[in-house]
PDB file of C-alpha atoms in Angstrom:
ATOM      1  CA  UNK G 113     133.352  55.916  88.429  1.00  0.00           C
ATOM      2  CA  UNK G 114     132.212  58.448  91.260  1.00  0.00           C
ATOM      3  CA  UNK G 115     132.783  55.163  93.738  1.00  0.00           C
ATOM      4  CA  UNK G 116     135.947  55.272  95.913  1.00  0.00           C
ATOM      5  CA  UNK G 117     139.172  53.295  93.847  1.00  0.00           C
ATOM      6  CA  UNK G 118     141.037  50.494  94.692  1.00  0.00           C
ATOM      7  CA  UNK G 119     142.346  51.557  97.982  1.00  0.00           C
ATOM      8  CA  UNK G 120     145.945  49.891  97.967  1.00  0.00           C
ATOM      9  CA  UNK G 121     147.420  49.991  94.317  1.00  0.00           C
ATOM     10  CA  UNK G 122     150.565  49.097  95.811  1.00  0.00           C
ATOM     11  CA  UNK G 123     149.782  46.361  97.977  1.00  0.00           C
ATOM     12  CA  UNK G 124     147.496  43.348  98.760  1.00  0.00           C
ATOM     13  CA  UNK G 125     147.018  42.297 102.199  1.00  0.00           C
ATOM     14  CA  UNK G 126     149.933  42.755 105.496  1.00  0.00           C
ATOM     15  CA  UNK G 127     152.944  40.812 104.690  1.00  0.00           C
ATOM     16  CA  UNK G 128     152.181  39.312 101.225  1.00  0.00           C
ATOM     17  CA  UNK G 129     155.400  40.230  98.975  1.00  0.00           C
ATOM     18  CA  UNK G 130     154.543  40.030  95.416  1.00  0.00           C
ATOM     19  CA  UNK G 131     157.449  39.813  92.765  1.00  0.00           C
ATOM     20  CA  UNK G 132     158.339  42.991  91.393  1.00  0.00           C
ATOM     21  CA  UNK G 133     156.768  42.412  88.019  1.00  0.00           C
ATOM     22  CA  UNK G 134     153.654  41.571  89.765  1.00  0.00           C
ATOM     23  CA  UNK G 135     153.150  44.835  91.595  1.00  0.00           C
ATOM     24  CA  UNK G 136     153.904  47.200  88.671  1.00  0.00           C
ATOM     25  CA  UNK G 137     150.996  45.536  86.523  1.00  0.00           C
ATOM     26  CA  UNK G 138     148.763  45.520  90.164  1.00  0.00           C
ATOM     27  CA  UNK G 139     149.868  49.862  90.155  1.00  0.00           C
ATOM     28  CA  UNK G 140     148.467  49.437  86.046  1.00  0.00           C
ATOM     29  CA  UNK G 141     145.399  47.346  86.341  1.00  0.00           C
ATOM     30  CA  UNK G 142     144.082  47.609  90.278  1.00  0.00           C
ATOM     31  CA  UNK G 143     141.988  50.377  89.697  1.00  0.00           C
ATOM     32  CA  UNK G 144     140.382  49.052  86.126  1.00  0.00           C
ATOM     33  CA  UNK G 145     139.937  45.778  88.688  1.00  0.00           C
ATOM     34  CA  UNK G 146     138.449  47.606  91.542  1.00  0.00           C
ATOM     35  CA  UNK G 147     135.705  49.456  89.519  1.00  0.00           C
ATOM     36  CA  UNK G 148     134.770  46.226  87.681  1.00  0.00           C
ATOM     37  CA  UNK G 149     134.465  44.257  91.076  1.00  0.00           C
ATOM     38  CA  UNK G 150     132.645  47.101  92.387  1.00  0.00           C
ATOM     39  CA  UNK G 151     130.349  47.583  89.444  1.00  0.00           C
ATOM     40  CA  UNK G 152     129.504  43.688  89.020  1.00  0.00           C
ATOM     41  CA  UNK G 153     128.759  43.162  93.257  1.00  0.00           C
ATOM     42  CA  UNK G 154     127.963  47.104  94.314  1.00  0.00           C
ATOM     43  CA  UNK G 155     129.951  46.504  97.774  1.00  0.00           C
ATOM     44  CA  UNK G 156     133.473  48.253  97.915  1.00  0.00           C
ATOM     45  CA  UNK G 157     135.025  46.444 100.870  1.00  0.00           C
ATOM     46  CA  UNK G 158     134.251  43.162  99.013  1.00  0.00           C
ATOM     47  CA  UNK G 159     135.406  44.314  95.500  1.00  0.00           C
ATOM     48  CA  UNK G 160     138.742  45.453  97.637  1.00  0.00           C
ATOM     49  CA  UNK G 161     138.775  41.876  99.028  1.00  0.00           C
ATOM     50  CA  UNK G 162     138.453  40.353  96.169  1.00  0.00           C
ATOM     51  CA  UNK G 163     141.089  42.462  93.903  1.00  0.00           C
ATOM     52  CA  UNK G 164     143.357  41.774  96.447  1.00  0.00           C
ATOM     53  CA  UNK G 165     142.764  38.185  96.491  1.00  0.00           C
ATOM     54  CA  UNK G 166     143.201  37.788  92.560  1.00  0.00           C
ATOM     55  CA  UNK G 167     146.547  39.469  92.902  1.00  0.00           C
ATOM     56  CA  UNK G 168     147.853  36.916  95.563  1.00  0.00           C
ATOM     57  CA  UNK G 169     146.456  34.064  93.514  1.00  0.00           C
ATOM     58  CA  UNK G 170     148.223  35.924  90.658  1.00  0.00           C
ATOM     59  CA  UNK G 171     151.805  36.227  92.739  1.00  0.00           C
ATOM     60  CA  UNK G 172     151.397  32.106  93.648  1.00  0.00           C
ATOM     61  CA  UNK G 173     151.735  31.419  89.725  1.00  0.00           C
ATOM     62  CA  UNK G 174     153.171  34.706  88.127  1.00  0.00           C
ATOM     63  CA  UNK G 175     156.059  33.303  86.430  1.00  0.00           C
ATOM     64  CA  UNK G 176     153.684  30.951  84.505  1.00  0.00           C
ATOM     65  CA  UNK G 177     151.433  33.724  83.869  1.00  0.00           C
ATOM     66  CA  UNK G 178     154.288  35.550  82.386  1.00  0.00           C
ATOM     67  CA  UNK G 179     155.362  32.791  80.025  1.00  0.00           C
ATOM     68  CA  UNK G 180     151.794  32.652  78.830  1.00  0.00           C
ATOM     69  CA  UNK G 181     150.645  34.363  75.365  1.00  0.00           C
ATOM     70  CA  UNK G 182     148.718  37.638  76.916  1.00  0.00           C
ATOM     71  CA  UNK G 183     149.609  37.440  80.758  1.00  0.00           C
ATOM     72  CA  UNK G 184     147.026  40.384  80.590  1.00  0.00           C
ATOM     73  CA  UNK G 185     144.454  38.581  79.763  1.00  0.00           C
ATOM     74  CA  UNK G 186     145.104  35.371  81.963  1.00  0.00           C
ATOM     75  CA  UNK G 187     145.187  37.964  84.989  1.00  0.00           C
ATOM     76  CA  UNK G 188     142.093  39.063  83.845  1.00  0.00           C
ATOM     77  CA  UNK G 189     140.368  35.320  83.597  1.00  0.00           C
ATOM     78  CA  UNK G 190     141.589  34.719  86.888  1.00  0.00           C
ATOM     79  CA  UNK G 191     140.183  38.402  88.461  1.00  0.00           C
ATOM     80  CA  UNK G 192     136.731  37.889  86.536  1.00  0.00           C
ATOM     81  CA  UNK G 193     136.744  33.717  87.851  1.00  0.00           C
ATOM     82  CA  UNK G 194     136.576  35.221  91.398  1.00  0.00           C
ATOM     83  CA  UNK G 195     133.771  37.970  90.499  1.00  0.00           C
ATOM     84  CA  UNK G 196     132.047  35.584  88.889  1.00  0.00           C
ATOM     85  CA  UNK G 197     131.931  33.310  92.323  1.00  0.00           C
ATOM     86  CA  UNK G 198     130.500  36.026  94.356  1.00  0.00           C
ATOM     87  CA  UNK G 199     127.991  37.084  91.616  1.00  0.00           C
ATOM     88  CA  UNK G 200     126.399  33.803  92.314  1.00  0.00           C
ATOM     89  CA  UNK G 201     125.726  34.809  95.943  1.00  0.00           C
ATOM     90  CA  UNK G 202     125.021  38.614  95.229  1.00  0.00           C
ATOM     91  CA  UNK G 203     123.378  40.000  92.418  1.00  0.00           C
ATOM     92  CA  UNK G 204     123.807  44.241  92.248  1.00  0.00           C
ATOM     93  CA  UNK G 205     124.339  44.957  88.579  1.00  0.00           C
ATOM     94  CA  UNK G 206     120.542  45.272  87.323  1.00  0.00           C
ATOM     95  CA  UNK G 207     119.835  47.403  90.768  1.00  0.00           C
ATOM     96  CA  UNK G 208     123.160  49.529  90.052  1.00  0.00           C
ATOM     97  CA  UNK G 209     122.130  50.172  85.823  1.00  0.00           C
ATOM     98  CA  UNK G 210     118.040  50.617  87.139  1.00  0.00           C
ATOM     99  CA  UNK G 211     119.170  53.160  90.101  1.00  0.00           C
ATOM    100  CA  UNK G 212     121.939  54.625  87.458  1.00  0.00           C
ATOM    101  CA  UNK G 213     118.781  54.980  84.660  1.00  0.00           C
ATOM    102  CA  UNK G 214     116.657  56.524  87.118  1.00  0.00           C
ATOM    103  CA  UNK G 215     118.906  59.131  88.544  1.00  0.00           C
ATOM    104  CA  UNK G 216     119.741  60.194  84.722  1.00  0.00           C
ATOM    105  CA  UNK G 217     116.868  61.035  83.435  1.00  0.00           C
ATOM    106  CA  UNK G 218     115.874  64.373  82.132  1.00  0.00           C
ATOM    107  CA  UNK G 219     113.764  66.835  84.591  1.00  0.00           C
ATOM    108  CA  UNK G 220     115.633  65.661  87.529  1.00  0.00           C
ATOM    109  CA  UNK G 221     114.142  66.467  90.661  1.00  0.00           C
ATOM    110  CA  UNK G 222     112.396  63.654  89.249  1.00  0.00           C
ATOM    111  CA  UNK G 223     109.606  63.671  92.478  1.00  0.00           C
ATOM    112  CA  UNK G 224     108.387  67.109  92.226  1.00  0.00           C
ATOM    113  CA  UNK G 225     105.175  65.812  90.091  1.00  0.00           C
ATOM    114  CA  UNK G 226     103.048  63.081  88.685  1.00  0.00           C
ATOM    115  CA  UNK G 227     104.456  63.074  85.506  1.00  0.00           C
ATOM    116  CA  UNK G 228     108.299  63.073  86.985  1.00  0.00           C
ATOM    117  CA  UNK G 229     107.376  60.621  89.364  1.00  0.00           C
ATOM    118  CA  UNK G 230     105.978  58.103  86.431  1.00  0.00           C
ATOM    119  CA  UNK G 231     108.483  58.969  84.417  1.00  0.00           C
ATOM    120  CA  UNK G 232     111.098  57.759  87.011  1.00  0.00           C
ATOM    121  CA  UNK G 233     109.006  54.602  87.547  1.00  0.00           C
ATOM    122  CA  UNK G 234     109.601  53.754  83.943  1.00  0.00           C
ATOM    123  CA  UNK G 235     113.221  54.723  83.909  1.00  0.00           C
ATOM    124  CA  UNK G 236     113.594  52.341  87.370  1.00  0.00           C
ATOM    125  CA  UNK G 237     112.016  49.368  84.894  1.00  0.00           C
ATOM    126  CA  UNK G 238     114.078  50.332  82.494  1.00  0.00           C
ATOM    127  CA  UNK G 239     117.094  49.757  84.417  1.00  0.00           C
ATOM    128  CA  UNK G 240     116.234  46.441  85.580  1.00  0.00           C
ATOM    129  CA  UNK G 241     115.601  45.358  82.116  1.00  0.00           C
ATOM    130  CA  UNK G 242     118.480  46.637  80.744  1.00  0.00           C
ATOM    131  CA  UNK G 243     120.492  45.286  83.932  1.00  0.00           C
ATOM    132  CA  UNK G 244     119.087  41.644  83.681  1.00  0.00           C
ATOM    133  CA  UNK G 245     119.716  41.623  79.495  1.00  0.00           C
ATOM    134  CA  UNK G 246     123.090  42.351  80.715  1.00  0.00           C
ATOM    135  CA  UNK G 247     123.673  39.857  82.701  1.00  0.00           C
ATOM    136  CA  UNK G 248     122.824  37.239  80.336  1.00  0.00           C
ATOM    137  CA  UNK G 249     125.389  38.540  77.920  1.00  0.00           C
ATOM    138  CA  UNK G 250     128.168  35.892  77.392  1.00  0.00           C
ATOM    139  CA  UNK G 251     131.376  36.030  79.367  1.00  0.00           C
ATOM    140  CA  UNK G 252     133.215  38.316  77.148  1.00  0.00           C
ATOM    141  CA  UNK G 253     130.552  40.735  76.104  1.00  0.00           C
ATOM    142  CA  UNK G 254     129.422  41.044  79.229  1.00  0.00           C
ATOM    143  CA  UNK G 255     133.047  42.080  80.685  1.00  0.00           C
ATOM    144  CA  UNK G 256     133.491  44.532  77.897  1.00  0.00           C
ATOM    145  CA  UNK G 257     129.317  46.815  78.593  1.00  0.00           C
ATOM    146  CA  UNK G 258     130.057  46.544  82.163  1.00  0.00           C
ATOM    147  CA  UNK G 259     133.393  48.152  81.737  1.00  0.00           C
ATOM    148  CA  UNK G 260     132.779  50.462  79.376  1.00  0.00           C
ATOM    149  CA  UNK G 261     129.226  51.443  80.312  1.00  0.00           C
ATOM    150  CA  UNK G 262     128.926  51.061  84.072  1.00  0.00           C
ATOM    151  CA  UNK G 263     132.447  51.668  84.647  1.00  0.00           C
ATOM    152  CA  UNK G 264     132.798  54.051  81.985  1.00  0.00           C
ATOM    153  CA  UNK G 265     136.401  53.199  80.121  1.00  0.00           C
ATOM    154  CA  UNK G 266     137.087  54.145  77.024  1.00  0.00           C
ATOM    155  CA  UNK G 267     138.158  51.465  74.352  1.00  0.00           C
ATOM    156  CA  UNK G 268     141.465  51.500  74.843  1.00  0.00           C
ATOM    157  CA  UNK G 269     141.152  51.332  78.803  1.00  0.00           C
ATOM    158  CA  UNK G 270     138.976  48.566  78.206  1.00  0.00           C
ATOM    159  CA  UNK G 271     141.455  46.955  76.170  1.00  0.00           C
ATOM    160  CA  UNK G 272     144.097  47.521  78.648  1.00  0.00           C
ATOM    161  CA  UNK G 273     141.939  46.230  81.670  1.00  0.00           C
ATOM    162  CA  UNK G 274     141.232  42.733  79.702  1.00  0.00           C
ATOM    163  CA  UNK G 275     144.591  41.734  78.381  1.00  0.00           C
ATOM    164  CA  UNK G 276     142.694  42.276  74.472  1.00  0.00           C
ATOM    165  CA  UNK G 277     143.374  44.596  71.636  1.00  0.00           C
ATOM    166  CA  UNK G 278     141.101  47.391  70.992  1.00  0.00           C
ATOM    167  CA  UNK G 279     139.720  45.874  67.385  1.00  0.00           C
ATOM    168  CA  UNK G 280     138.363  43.560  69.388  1.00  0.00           C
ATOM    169  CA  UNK G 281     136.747  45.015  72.201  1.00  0.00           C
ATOM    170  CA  UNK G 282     134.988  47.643  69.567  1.00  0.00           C
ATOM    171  CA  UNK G 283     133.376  44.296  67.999  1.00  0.00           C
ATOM    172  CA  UNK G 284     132.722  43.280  71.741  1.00  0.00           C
ATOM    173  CA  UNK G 285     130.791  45.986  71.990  1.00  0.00           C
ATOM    174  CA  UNK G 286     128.747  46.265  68.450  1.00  0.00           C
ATOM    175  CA  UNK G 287     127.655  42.251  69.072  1.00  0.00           C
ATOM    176  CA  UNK G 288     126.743  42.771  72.864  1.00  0.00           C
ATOM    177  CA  UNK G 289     125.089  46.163  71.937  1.00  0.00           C
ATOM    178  CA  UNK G 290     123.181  44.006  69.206  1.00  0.00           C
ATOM    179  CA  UNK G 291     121.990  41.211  71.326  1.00  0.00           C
ATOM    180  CA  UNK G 292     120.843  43.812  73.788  1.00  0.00           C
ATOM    181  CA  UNK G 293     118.709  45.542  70.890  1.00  0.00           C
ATOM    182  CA  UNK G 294     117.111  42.416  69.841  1.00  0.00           C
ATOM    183  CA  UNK G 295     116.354  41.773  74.127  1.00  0.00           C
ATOM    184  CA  UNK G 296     115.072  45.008  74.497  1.00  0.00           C
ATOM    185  CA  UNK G 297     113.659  46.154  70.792  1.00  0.00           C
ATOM    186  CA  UNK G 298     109.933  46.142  72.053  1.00  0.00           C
ATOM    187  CA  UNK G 299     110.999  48.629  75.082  1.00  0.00           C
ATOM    188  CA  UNK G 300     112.991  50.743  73.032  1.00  0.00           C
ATOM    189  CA  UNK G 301     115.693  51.275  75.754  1.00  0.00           C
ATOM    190  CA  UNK G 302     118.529  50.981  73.132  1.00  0.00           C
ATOM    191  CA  UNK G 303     118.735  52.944  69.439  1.00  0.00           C
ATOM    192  CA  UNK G 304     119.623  50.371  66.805  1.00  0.00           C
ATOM    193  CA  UNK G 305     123.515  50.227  65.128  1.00  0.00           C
ATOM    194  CA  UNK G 306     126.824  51.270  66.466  1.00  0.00           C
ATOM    195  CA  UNK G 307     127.354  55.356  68.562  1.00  0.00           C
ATOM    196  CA  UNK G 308     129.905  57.076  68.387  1.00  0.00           C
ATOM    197  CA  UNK G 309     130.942  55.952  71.876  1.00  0.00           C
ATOM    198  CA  UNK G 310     130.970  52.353  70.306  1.00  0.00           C
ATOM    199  CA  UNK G 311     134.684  53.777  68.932  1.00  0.00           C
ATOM    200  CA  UNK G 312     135.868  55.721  71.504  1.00  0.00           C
TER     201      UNK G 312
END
């Protein structure tokens, strides 16, 4: 993402000692964290806050995180928990994908004329279609477009980020991908069946 990363990789707040297991998979993840926080609430100081908070939550139980099947993916419950909290107060995702829609689209200054200027219009209602079909994906799905479509990680990152194998975020993103299609069939914002992307 063009927003600024995860400002601390190495740390969490002033004097808050995390074991050393702890802080090499905050150096691995933090980032992957940051941009998902970011992309999910569109306020940086608050997606730092609450990265940092999920890794001290993280450090109070890490040992039985680590004896748990994919410690990856129990980090990532607990990271997405806390996300999912301050969604409830602050909404940005459909805003972020209608502004994102907008700024793409082809003939960009996109005010110079009438036709630009509708055009833009359309791509802004787009965007908050698309956006608000996203948000009503399930928990999982919904982890795995904004990651790899507003955050922009490939499969494996994505894989990586939620504690998953890359088999399954691919299916992740064909069913999420299809329940978008059959939301948003009538305004043709999404081609039908799997892209190339889908694999990458």
């Amino acid at each position: 993402m063009s927003e600024p990363p995860f400002a601390d990789t190495a740390g969490t707040a002033p004097g808050v000692e995390l074991p050393i297991t702890l802080e090499a998979f905050q150096r691995l993840h933090a980032d992957a964290y940051f941009d998902y926080a970011y992309a999910c609430l569109g306020d940086a100081a608050l997606a730092q806050t609450i990265v940092s908070g999920a890794f001290v939550e993280l450090g109070d139980c890490w040992d039985r995180v680590l004896t748990c099947p994919q410690p990856a993916a129990t980090a990532w419950a607990a990271l997405r928990h806390l996300v999912e909290v301050e969604r409830e107060h602050r909404d940005r995702l459909d805003e972020r994908v209608a502004f994102s829609v907008a700024l793409r689209l082809k003939g960009e200054p996109f005010l110079d004329d009438l036709d630009a200027i509708t055009a833009a219009v359309e791509g802004l209602e787009e965007g908050m279609a698309l956006g608000a079909a996203i948000k009503e994906l399930p928990a999982a799905k919904f982890d795995v477009i904004v990651l790899r479509f507003v955050v922009g990680l490939k499969v494996a990152g994505t894989a990586q980020a939620m504690g998953t194998d890359e088999a399954t975020v691919k299916s992740l993103t064909t069913q999420a991908r299809t329940k978008l299609e059959g939301r948003l069939r009538s305004r043709r914002l999404l081609r039908p069946g799997t892209t190339d992307k889908d694999q990458e």
